């Protein structure tokens, strides 16, 4: 059977097989949000209608009912027998999502959805990230995951496809993280983890509440703190990370609540950089340039948010979300002294000070037109960020001796301001008992302004500004064939502006912002099917996304990456997932993604000529995941995972690839409860069981051929979680 035939067969089976499964219709009760359902209750009050609400803490996404590709990972799954350090530990089983651990805590994870964001050299682009409603993505579209506290996560929602356009400046999708709200009784949890390469994580979490949350004056809280240290798998990859997170909720009266959220993270990490293919094969742990230049990064971020929610009437709800934060970054790069001799070169040390804030005001109205119930949401989202960007030489010269890895003379000084203003409108109509129409529109305006304060001979005034506008419509139609089987079709437009990091450098090497970059616009069509089978869920999504002015890496080297627009690209794919609980304590999960991402036009960049038909770099065509776990409430528990990733192109010319790999992980542990107040969970795990030598991630279009960021061989870890319940 050829590849196309097998794919078609799988799609047909995933859509029509449920008709032959008689118990699929009887296993689902009238309440689709039962304890065995992996989804959560719908946010809508109109039957099966669901409305996706941007930047709302309780989005109420349902894996079965949402007319879009959505996956929900529960907090218990995030923590179960895992180190609780990176999102890559728990999101590898989400179809359409590619998340790679760079083994480099100075550059964050490499996270992409449906191929968007795969060429990001640092941070996350093309994907919107929210934590308790506060954007972890800045107004320019650049995001980061370092402030997510996995110890206090309640759930993680991953939204892919056209619906994500309603969140604004992102083409691939949305990752929405919600932390736990405190409940009675009060609990105190202490956790520890230790593993290979001198890795240690210690954490403490306290949560509780006064009252049940329904009376004026009732308070709930969750507070957590953790510290992670590691010597690192590679040379010069040690890291230290301190993280604090808190949420405090107050019931003001019978109709309104107020929630305060705060978060603080501090990271100091070495930057091992990329390796050539020869260097990787010779010694994947080496970091020759990092040792020479003492490359490293420090990050300090603090933010606070406030959400007010009031039931204005039985049919109307007002929500106001506001937040403010600041982030300080200092990065030392591996740039030779001779390269910095150019008076227009901005140096080898980057110092960033960012201050950001925003407010999202939203009104929700439930009503009925004749016999047709509907929901309407209107809102206005405003975000702004001010950045002071300075550059310095990464060396000093004393007595004819050059010392690298220290801050030298100033080479760059500018103030960048960004803001976006987005009104949006969404509606959901329950046309019949089975047919639901969802539609929405967001009009996004993103503005950049740069003021240059470093003007010298050979380095002129590089001030400039630009502004982007785009209307982002979407619509979907879903039909419930049975109470356990929904099908849908959706379409929408995505919008992705260049981030400030993508604007920072020009491909020709001259100073100043690359303000000639255009935003990319994508149009997506998707069809899908979701079927409840017993206590399991089978989903399938087939999509095509055509993008104009896609952003691609033009040059990448010496710690700097510049970008260019590359005409038209196309992403076509199939996403399948199956999650089934059986025999009470057994659970199996499977996911498969087929993603064909290609250039549609002939393109010439500063690095190479890209012929039409070439594969887009940083994206695996095939990826698969499977796990089997046995998890009774008490006693022994165990699990096994297998992850497959096909080869990944490292450059636009398709002349370098990270090879295919398959990884196996095992975990086992023991849970013990005693005296009704105490519980203890011990676990151990081994990753890369068969000691495969593979590349964890690639640096797309690295100009010196240093594409590869190696991953560790066989490694192990273990930990314990101790919980005391006050009763």
XYZ file of C-alpha atoms in Angstrom:
727
model
C 0.000 0.000 0.000
C 1.468 3.370 -0.964
C 1.683 6.361 1.356
C -1.268 8.261 -0.107
C -3.502 5.190 0.029
C -2.623 4.473 3.654
C -3.306 8.071 4.669
C -6.656 8.106 2.891
C -7.618 4.816 4.494
C -6.736 6.114 7.960
C -8.797 9.273 7.468
C -11.807 7.313 6.203
C -11.578 4.891 9.114
C -11.268 7.709 11.653
C -14.422 9.354 10.317
C -16.659 6.390 9.492
C -15.474 3.661 11.833
C -17.555 5.124 14.713
C -20.752 4.168 12.856
C -19.864 0.513 13.342
C -18.957 0.861 16.995
C -22.241 0.429 18.774
C -21.032 1.120 22.274
C -19.628 4.495 21.234
C -23.101 5.980 21.386
C -24.128 4.341 24.626
C -20.931 5.002 26.587
C -21.495 8.729 26.639
C -23.917 10.063 29.199
C -25.930 13.222 28.797
C -23.217 15.055 30.714
C -20.182 15.043 28.425
C -18.044 16.533 31.142
C -18.060 13.441 33.371
C -15.011 12.591 35.433
C -13.823 10.158 32.774
C -14.003 12.800 30.021
C -10.582 14.256 29.325
C -12.173 17.544 28.309
C -13.639 20.268 30.488
C -17.070 21.835 30.514
C -18.082 24.105 27.692
C -18.013 27.820 28.364
C -21.325 28.226 26.591
C -24.690 27.791 28.236
C -26.385 26.877 24.969
C -26.339 23.083 24.666
C -23.277 21.904 22.771
C -22.386 25.403 21.633
C -18.856 26.434 22.479
C -17.288 29.836 22.124
C -13.546 30.238 22.299
C -12.685 33.308 24.318
C -9.336 35.045 23.816
C -7.182 35.754 26.864
C -9.678 34.292 29.305
C -8.526 32.137 32.160
C -11.391 29.666 31.885
C -11.669 29.241 28.136
C -13.768 26.125 28.612
C -12.378 24.311 25.608
C -13.772 20.822 25.105
C -11.818 18.299 23.076
C -15.044 16.738 21.824
C -17.283 19.769 21.239
C -14.866 22.465 20.075
C -15.098 22.813 16.261
C -11.321 23.036 15.960
C -8.192 20.972 16.541
C -7.628 21.219 20.282
C -5.770 19.074 22.795
C -5.965 19.345 26.574
C -3.185 18.097 28.836
C -4.201 17.837 32.488
C -1.896 19.055 35.200
C -1.601 15.589 36.739
C -0.230 14.314 33.414
C 2.264 17.195 33.364
C 3.640 16.107 36.745
C 3.253 12.335 36.661
C 6.744 10.760 36.897
C 8.329 13.760 35.191
C 11.094 16.237 36.156
C 8.661 19.195 35.835
C 11.328 21.406 34.264
C 10.286 21.849 30.604
C 7.068 21.794 28.562
C 8.813 19.351 26.217
C 8.309 16.633 28.850
C 4.519 16.653 28.575
C 3.527 18.095 25.174
C 5.225 15.602 22.845
C 1.963 13.657 22.596
C 0.012 16.592 21.138
C -0.469 16.178 17.358
C 0.616 19.102 15.218
C 2.877 20.430 17.971
C 6.638 20.054 17.646
C 8.508 20.940 20.829
C 12.258 20.378 21.072
C 14.500 20.735 24.098
C 17.614 22.525 22.840
C 19.571 21.461 25.953
C 20.241 25.192 26.115
C 18.443 27.123 28.854
C 19.686 30.426 27.468
C 17.571 30.031 24.299
C 14.303 28.489 25.577
C 12.487 25.602 23.878
C 12.005 25.312 20.129
C 8.212 25.164 19.860
C 6.146 25.238 16.681
C 2.578 24.411 15.672
C 1.921 23.138 12.156
C 5.406 24.351 11.211
C 4.922 27.957 12.340
C 7.790 29.041 14.567
C 10.127 26.220 13.479
C 12.763 28.672 12.216
C 12.893 30.683 15.434
C 16.482 30.835 16.680
C 15.436 31.877 20.196
C 12.143 32.146 21.985
C 8.813 31.179 20.426
C 7.283 32.886 17.388
C 4.194 32.080 15.335
C 2.451 30.726 18.444
C 0.589 32.716 21.110
C 1.250 31.655 24.720
C -0.880 32.629 27.723
C -0.423 31.856 31.404
C -3.542 32.527 33.498
C -4.705 34.977 30.850
C -1.466 36.994 30.837
C 0.302 36.840 27.474
C 3.721 35.203 27.581
C 3.897 36.487 24.001
C 4.822 40.133 23.568
C 2.910 42.525 21.242
C 5.392 41.784 18.434
C 4.620 38.045 18.526
C 7.774 36.859 20.316
C 7.106 34.589 23.285
C 8.883 32.510 25.900
C 8.088 29.600 28.207
C 10.594 30.096 31.018
C 8.006 31.570 33.435
C 5.616 28.576 33.348
C 5.490 26.797 36.711
C 4.674 23.159 35.924
C 4.219 22.280 39.608
C 1.056 24.415 39.793
C -0.412 23.786 36.315
C -4.078 22.808 36.258
C -4.246 22.192 32.489
C -2.645 23.151 29.196
C -4.849 23.789 26.164
C -3.245 23.613 22.720
C -5.373 25.154 19.970
C -4.356 24.652 16.336
C -5.735 25.998 13.089
C -8.151 28.779 12.043
C -9.598 29.482 15.505
C -6.197 30.701 16.707
C -6.601 33.770 14.479
C -9.013 35.136 17.084
C -6.064 35.525 19.445
C -4.265 37.988 17.176
C -0.654 38.019 16.049
C -0.020 34.287 15.567
C -0.349 31.969 12.595
C 0.172 28.500 14.031
C -1.883 28.269 17.171
C -2.258 29.006 20.858
C -0.862 27.404 24.010
C -2.986 28.395 27.008
C -1.685 27.437 30.463
C -3.951 27.627 33.496
C -2.627 27.190 37.014
C -4.642 25.671 39.842
C -7.027 27.683 41.965
C -6.965 26.828 45.652
C -9.741 24.743 47.189
C -10.506 23.294 50.585
C -8.843 21.625 52.394
C -5.493 23.407 52.599
C -2.597 21.359 51.222
C 1.167 21.735 51.396
C 3.297 19.915 48.799
C 7.072 19.545 48.611
C 8.751 17.992 45.593
C 12.275 17.058 44.607
C 13.940 15.665 41.497
C 17.501 14.630 40.769
C 18.955 13.261 37.554
C 21.825 12.969 35.124
C 24.294 15.807 34.554
C 23.951 17.081 38.103
C 20.324 18.131 37.650
C 18.281 19.032 40.729
C 14.850 20.608 41.177
C 13.223 21.404 44.508
C 9.777 22.939 44.849
C 7.088 23.766 47.376
C 3.402 24.535 46.749
C 0.686 25.687 49.144
C -2.982 25.954 48.206
C -6.251 26.388 50.001
C -9.434 28.385 50.384
C -11.785 29.908 52.916
C -15.347 28.976 52.090
C -16.561 27.288 48.929
C -16.147 30.330 46.677
C -19.846 31.197 46.425
C -20.121 33.728 49.268
C -18.810 37.270 49.570
C -15.399 37.296 51.221
C -14.456 33.753 50.191
C -10.762 33.572 49.249
C -8.718 30.960 47.379
C -4.970 30.895 46.861
C -2.132 28.904 45.291
C 1.503 29.776 45.968
C 4.522 27.942 44.595
C 8.299 28.321 44.364
C 11.000 26.179 42.782
C 14.719 26.096 42.094
C 16.364 24.124 39.296
C 20.092 23.665 38.723
C 22.026 21.557 36.238
C 25.585 21.139 35.050
C 24.192 20.459 31.580
C 24.627 17.668 29.075
C 27.075 19.743 26.990
C 30.097 21.781 27.921
C 29.195 25.311 28.939
C 25.488 24.463 29.331
C 25.044 24.742 33.094
C 21.964 26.619 34.283
C 20.214 27.944 37.361
C 16.547 28.854 37.423
C 14.455 30.267 40.279
C 10.703 30.512 39.760
C 7.842 31.835 41.858
C 4.145 31.837 40.993
C 0.987 32.830 42.818
C -2.751 33.255 42.331
C -5.194 34.805 44.800
C -8.932 34.907 44.152
C -11.605 36.793 46.082
C -15.398 36.575 45.811
C -16.395 40.245 46.109
C -20.141 39.654 46.147
C -22.692 37.260 44.694
C -21.976 38.473 41.162
C -18.290 39.443 40.950
C -14.823 38.020 41.546
C -11.326 39.477 41.565
C -8.193 37.441 40.867
C -4.604 38.566 41.430
C -1.763 36.732 39.668
C 1.965 37.252 40.007
C 5.038 35.531 38.623
C 8.795 35.937 38.893
C 11.607 34.038 37.178
C 15.384 34.362 37.183
C 17.650 32.367 34.857
C 21.429 32.254 34.518
C 22.588 29.855 31.821
C 25.553 29.068 29.650
C 25.054 29.091 25.876
C 26.799 26.108 24.233
C 25.788 27.118 20.691
C 25.460 24.905 17.638
C 27.846 22.370 16.130
C 28.726 21.388 12.591
C 27.879 17.863 11.495
C 31.523 16.823 11.877
C 31.736 18.318 15.371
C 28.490 16.644 16.427
C 29.615 13.209 15.252
C 33.069 13.616 16.802
C 31.881 14.791 20.228
C 28.285 15.958 20.798
C 29.087 17.359 24.259
C 31.696 19.855 23.077
C 31.204 23.614 22.863
C 34.420 25.114 21.461
C 33.253 28.661 20.744
C 31.290 28.956 23.982
C 34.396 28.130 25.965
C 36.438 30.701 24.062
C 33.942 33.567 24.361
C 32.241 32.540 27.624
C 28.810 32.789 25.987
C 25.927 33.023 28.436
C 22.623 34.710 29.193
C 20.871 36.038 32.281
C 17.120 36.719 32.469
C 15.074 38.349 35.218
C 11.320 38.805 34.752
C 8.564 39.874 37.118
C 4.911 40.427 36.246
C 1.563 40.917 37.935
C -1.984 40.646 36.599
C -5.496 41.434 37.807
C -8.740 39.999 36.455
C -12.192 41.342 37.379
C -15.279 39.384 36.356
C -18.891 40.399 36.985
C -22.248 38.923 36.068
C -24.056 42.073 34.961
C -27.297 40.133 34.499
C -28.433 36.580 33.941
C -27.363 36.922 30.309
C -24.443 39.361 30.434
C -20.921 39.064 31.779
C -18.122 41.649 31.917
C -14.451 40.646 32.179
C -11.518 43.035 32.520
C -7.970 41.692 32.478
C -4.941 43.927 33.033
C -1.277 43.138 33.600
C 2.172 44.705 33.804
C 5.707 43.336 33.850
C 9.362 43.893 33.122
C 12.101 41.655 31.741
C 15.865 42.226 31.827
C 18.199 40.230 29.589
C 21.974 40.253 29.151
C 23.537 37.955 26.562
C 27.196 37.372 25.675
C 27.748 36.020 22.160
C 30.565 34.272 20.288
C 31.511 37.069 17.887
C 35.180 37.544 16.898
C 36.892 40.857 17.516
C 37.627 41.310 13.795
C 33.935 41.024 12.930
C 33.123 43.840 15.331
C 35.693 46.139 13.712
C 32.976 47.314 11.310
C 31.736 50.610 12.851
C 28.163 49.647 11.968
C 28.381 46.341 13.849
C 26.323 46.395 17.088
C 28.795 44.441 19.229
C 28.856 41.034 20.912
C 26.904 41.749 24.110
C 23.159 42.420 24.058
C 21.479 44.208 26.965
C 17.676 44.439 26.878
C 15.296 46.099 29.299
C 11.647 45.520 28.477
C 8.553 46.886 30.163
C 5.180 45.640 28.993
C 1.552 46.043 29.960
C -1.891 45.478 28.562
C -5.632 45.452 29.137
C -8.336 43.267 27.630
C -11.985 44.288 28.155
C -14.692 41.861 27.079
C -18.486 41.645 27.177
C -20.357 38.369 26.780
C -24.092 38.172 26.023
C -26.342 35.107 25.802
C -29.688 35.479 24.065
C -32.163 33.869 21.718
C -33.436 34.886 18.293
C -36.743 33.149 17.819
C -35.987 29.518 18.617
C -32.254 29.869 17.934
C -30.024 30.491 20.983
C -26.801 32.403 20.399
C -23.832 33.851 22.244
C -22.089 37.122 21.363
C -18.735 38.349 22.645
C -17.170 41.705 21.910
C -13.931 43.063 23.259
C -10.943 45.354 22.902
C -7.375 44.233 23.531
C -4.512 46.700 23.977
C -0.886 45.681 24.571
C 2.288 47.737 24.623
C 5.994 47.162 25.203
C 8.942 49.545 25.544
C 12.397 48.108 24.964
C 15.789 49.681 25.608
C 18.299 47.744 23.481
C 22.007 48.303 23.953
C 25.004 46.584 22.411
C 28.582 46.358 23.665
C 31.788 44.763 22.525
C 32.296 41.354 24.118
C 35.952 41.994 24.895
C 38.411 44.366 26.498
C 42.056 44.891 25.560
C 44.719 45.470 28.206
C 48.464 45.431 27.510
C 47.855 43.950 24.039
C 45.899 41.070 25.598
C 42.286 40.538 24.490
C 39.921 39.109 27.075
C 36.596 37.808 25.737
C 33.370 37.350 27.650
C 33.386 40.780 29.320
C 31.423 43.926 28.515
C 33.449 46.438 26.515
C 32.702 49.669 24.669
C 29.152 50.605 23.666
C 28.169 49.819 20.054
C 24.379 50.174 20.040
C 21.766 52.189 21.922
C 18.149 52.454 20.840
C 14.661 52.665 22.276
C 11.983 50.559 20.626
C 8.258 50.918 21.239
C 5.617 48.429 20.152
C 1.878 48.350 20.662
C -1.138 46.572 19.287
C -4.814 47.509 19.414
C -7.258 44.754 18.498
C -11.054 44.983 18.620
C -12.733 41.606 18.202
C -16.201 40.125 17.863
C -17.273 36.497 18.130
C -20.606 34.740 17.898
C -21.969 31.218 18.192
C -25.393 30.091 16.954
C -27.091 26.811 17.863
C -28.972 26.528 14.559
C -30.458 23.114 15.397
C -29.958 20.501 18.084
C -27.089 19.148 15.987
C -25.811 22.061 13.888
C -23.704 24.910 15.307
C -22.249 27.946 13.546
C -19.267 29.829 14.986
C -17.851 33.006 13.462
C -15.527 35.781 14.495
C -13.513 38.783 13.390
C -10.460 40.460 14.877
C -8.875 43.588 13.425
C -5.228 43.683 14.427
C -3.013 46.778 14.359
C 0.652 46.384 15.332
C 3.010 49.368 15.493
C 6.826 49.549 15.773
C 8.913 52.653 16.422
C 12.671 52.822 16.944
C 14.744 55.789 18.115
C 18.519 55.498 17.618
C 20.755 57.104 20.278
C 24.054 55.683 18.989
C 25.122 57.852 16.073
C 28.839 57.940 15.238
C 31.137 58.073 12.240
C 30.275 55.077 10.095
C 27.060 54.451 12.022
C 24.317 56.868 11.057
C 20.853 57.432 12.451
C 18.937 54.154 12.182
C 15.643 55.406 13.609
C 12.481 54.260 11.883
C 8.911 53.128 12.295
C 6.366 50.880 10.645
C 2.806 49.760 11.230
C 0.823 46.702 10.187
C -2.962 46.193 9.861
C -4.981 43.106 9.103
C -8.569 41.897 9.440
C -8.704 38.315 10.712
C -12.001 36.550 9.992
C -12.847 32.936 10.781
C -15.889 30.687 10.661
C -16.756 27.084 11.396
C -19.722 24.781 11.036
C -20.012 21.720 13.257
C -22.512 18.874 13.172
C -23.213 16.259 15.849
C -23.873 13.021 13.974
C -24.463 11.322 17.324
C -24.038 12.436 20.948
C -20.571 10.868 20.728
C -19.454 11.949 17.259
C -18.931 15.490 15.920
C -17.624 16.602 12.535
C -16.688 20.152 11.549
C -15.294 22.350 8.810
C -13.576 25.669 9.478
C -11.668 28.400 7.661
C -9.775 31.470 8.785
C -6.997 33.948 8.171
C -3.831 34.220 10.270
C -1.483 37.167 10.705
C 2.133 37.171 11.861
C 4.246 40.312 12.067
C 8.022 40.259 12.352
C 9.051 40.237 16.010
C 11.450 42.866 17.316
C 14.182 40.212 17.279
C 13.419 39.435 13.639
C 13.566 43.159 12.853
C 16.799 43.693 14.790
C 19.319 42.822 12.060
C 19.516 43.394 8.326
C 20.671 40.661 5.911
C 23.273 43.003 4.343
C 24.974 43.522 7.720
C 24.256 47.256 7.985
C 22.993 48.669 11.284
C 19.414 49.493 12.176
C 16.046 47.741 12.135
C 15.056 45.666 9.129
C 11.804 47.584 8.726
C 11.392 46.467 5.101
C 10.098 43.127 6.378
C 6.425 42.532 5.655
C 3.985 40.587 7.837
C 2.954 37.157 6.637
C -0.702 36.326 5.995
C -2.013 32.769 6.005
C -5.324 31.253 4.955
C -6.329 27.904 6.443
C -9.092 25.437 5.628
C -9.643 22.487 7.953
C -12.013 19.540 8.295
C -12.134 17.308 11.318
C -13.856 14.514 13.178
C -14.029 13.751 16.919
C -15.460 10.574 18.349
C -15.982 9.407 21.900
C -15.343 5.667 22.174
C -16.053 4.414 25.666
C -13.770 6.455 27.902
C -11.545 7.422 24.970
C -11.434 10.046 22.263
C -10.427 9.586 18.622
C -9.726 12.778 16.648
C -8.683 13.524 13.080
C -7.931 16.872 11.417
C -7.011 17.484 7.793
C -5.834 20.987 6.861
C -4.160 23.191 4.271
C -2.525 26.558 4.996
C -1.288 28.885 2.243
C 0.934 31.727 3.392
C 2.004 34.889 1.582
C 5.220 36.738 2.548
C 6.260 33.945 4.881
C 9.182 34.853 7.135
C 12.370 32.817 6.721
C 15.927 33.044 7.983
C 18.122 35.083 5.617
C 21.407 34.833 7.547
C 22.375 33.263 10.851
C 25.831 33.405 12.343
C 27.959 34.869 15.125
C 24.917 34.964 17.388
C 22.819 37.048 14.983
C 19.908 36.042 12.794
C 18.279 38.163 10.102
C 15.041 37.414 8.270
C 13.468 37.957 4.879
C 10.110 37.426 3.155
C 10.049 34.388 0.870
C 6.860 34.623 -1.174
C 4.305 31.819 -0.926
C 4.521 28.655 1.161
C 2.091 25.811 1.722
C 1.536 23.567 4.725
C -0.682 20.530 4.307
C -1.167 17.976 6.995
C -3.050 15.302 8.826
C -3.273 15.056 12.629
C -4.560 11.962 14.402
C -4.839 11.242 18.098
C -6.329 8.552 20.298
C -6.588 8.652 24.088
C -8.224 5.700 25.821
C -8.629 4.682 29.454
C -9.521 1.044 30.023
C -9.619 -1.598 32.738
C -9.878 1.181 35.318
C -6.157 1.848 35.759
C -4.730 1.446 32.241
C -4.339 4.258 29.725
C -3.034 4.342 26.169
C -2.292 7.481 24.157
C -1.260 7.754 20.525
C -0.684 10.629 18.125
C 0.581 10.970 14.581
C 1.294 14.078 12.509
C 1.955 14.216 8.787
C 3.056 17.704 7.743
C 4.139 18.589 4.220
C 5.593 22.126 4.311
C 7.111 23.458 1.083
C 8.118 26.649 -0.694
C 5.816 27.474 -3.598
C 8.017 30.112 -5.264
C 11.637 30.338 -6.347
C 13.363 32.576 -3.787
C 16.868 34.048 -3.534
C 18.143 34.920 -0.055
C 21.495 36.105 1.252
C 22.286 32.462 2.082
C 21.055 30.451 -0.881
C 18.642 30.091 -3.764
C 15.473 28.241 -2.792
C 13.776 26.421 -5.669
C 10.021 25.939 -5.510
C 9.190 22.584 -3.971
C 11.965 22.597 -1.380
C 10.990 21.526 2.109
C 10.785 24.224 4.750
C 13.544 23.751 7.346
C 13.044 22.958 11.028
C 9.925 20.857 10.357
C 9.589 17.076 10.592
C 7.382 15.578 7.895
C 6.343 12.685 10.139
C 6.163 12.512 13.908
C 4.485 9.966 16.144
C 3.986 9.279 19.833
C 2.645 6.352 21.821
C 2.447 5.663 25.546
C 1.045 2.983 27.806
C 0.584 3.571 31.496
C -0.702 1.728 34.530
C -1.708 4.197 37.252
C -3.837 2.935 40.153
C -4.637 5.483 42.903
C -2.231 3.745 45.282
C 0.654 1.335 45.065
C 2.940 0.582 42.162
C 2.600 2.529 38.893
C 4.564 2.371 35.642
C 4.611 3.621 32.081
C 6.401 3.486 28.745
C 6.663 6.048 25.930
C 7.906 5.885 22.337
C 8.555 8.980 20.249
C 9.417 9.063 16.544
C 10.652 12.048 14.537
C 11.548 11.934 10.845
C 14.519 13.852 9.474
C 14.461 17.652 9.683
C 15.948 19.947 7.068
C 18.458 22.365 8.580
C 18.583 24.858 5.709
C 16.466 26.162 2.849
C 18.717 24.500 0.276
C 17.874 21.106 1.840
C 21.552 20.129 1.831
C 21.797 19.403 5.570
C 19.448 17.325 7.710
C 19.075 16.209 11.288
C 18.556 12.435 11.003
C 15.443 10.471 11.902
C 15.283 9.117 15.436
C 13.119 6.967 17.691
C 13.306 7.295 21.479
C 12.011 5.073 24.253
C 11.384 6.103 27.870
C 10.358 4.057 30.902
C 9.106 5.156 34.311
C 8.014 3.426 37.495
C 7.044 4.481 40.988
C 5.016 3.900 44.109
C 2.219 5.932 45.717
C 1.497 5.683 49.399
C -1.243 7.286 51.530
C -1.281 7.072 55.319
C -3.075 8.598 58.292
C -5.484 10.298 55.830
C -3.285 13.428 55.881
C -0.052 12.307 54.266
C 0.715 11.054 50.772
C 4.027 10.202 49.119
C 4.764 9.559 45.441
C 8.177 8.134 44.547
C 9.261 7.676 40.940
C 12.224 6.925 38.740
C 12.600 7.147 34.979
C 15.067 6.544 32.182
C 14.982 8.470 28.888
C 16.579 7.490 25.586
C 16.668 3.937 26.881
C 18.623 2.570 23.917
C 21.202 5.380 24.005
C 20.469 6.821 20.542
C 22.815 9.513 19.240
C 20.520 12.170 17.789
C 20.062 15.893 17.202
C 17.517 17.469 19.512
C 16.963 20.639 17.460
C 18.451 22.601 14.575
C 19.518 26.235 14.122
C 17.935 27.018 10.771
C 20.255 28.419 8.055
C 23.220 28.877 10.411
C 25.707 30.593 8.115
C 28.736 28.621 9.331
C 27.034 25.239 9.041
C 26.644 24.943 12.828
C 23.082 23.724 12.523
C 23.010 21.015 15.147
C 22.099 21.149 18.835
C 22.778 17.619 20.146
C 20.585 15.781 22.623
C 21.810 13.539 25.459
C 22.149 9.792 25.290
C 20.670 7.493 27.914
C 19.878 9.516 31.027
C 18.002 8.864 34.224
C 16.220 10.665 37.005
C 14.122 10.166 40.081
C 12.076 12.138 42.513
C 9.548 12.321 45.276
C 6.465 14.384 46.074
C 5.246 14.657 49.664
C 1.816 16.174 50.387
C 0.189 17.056 53.700
C -3.524 17.863 53.885
C -4.766 20.019 56.760
C -8.097 18.677 57.980
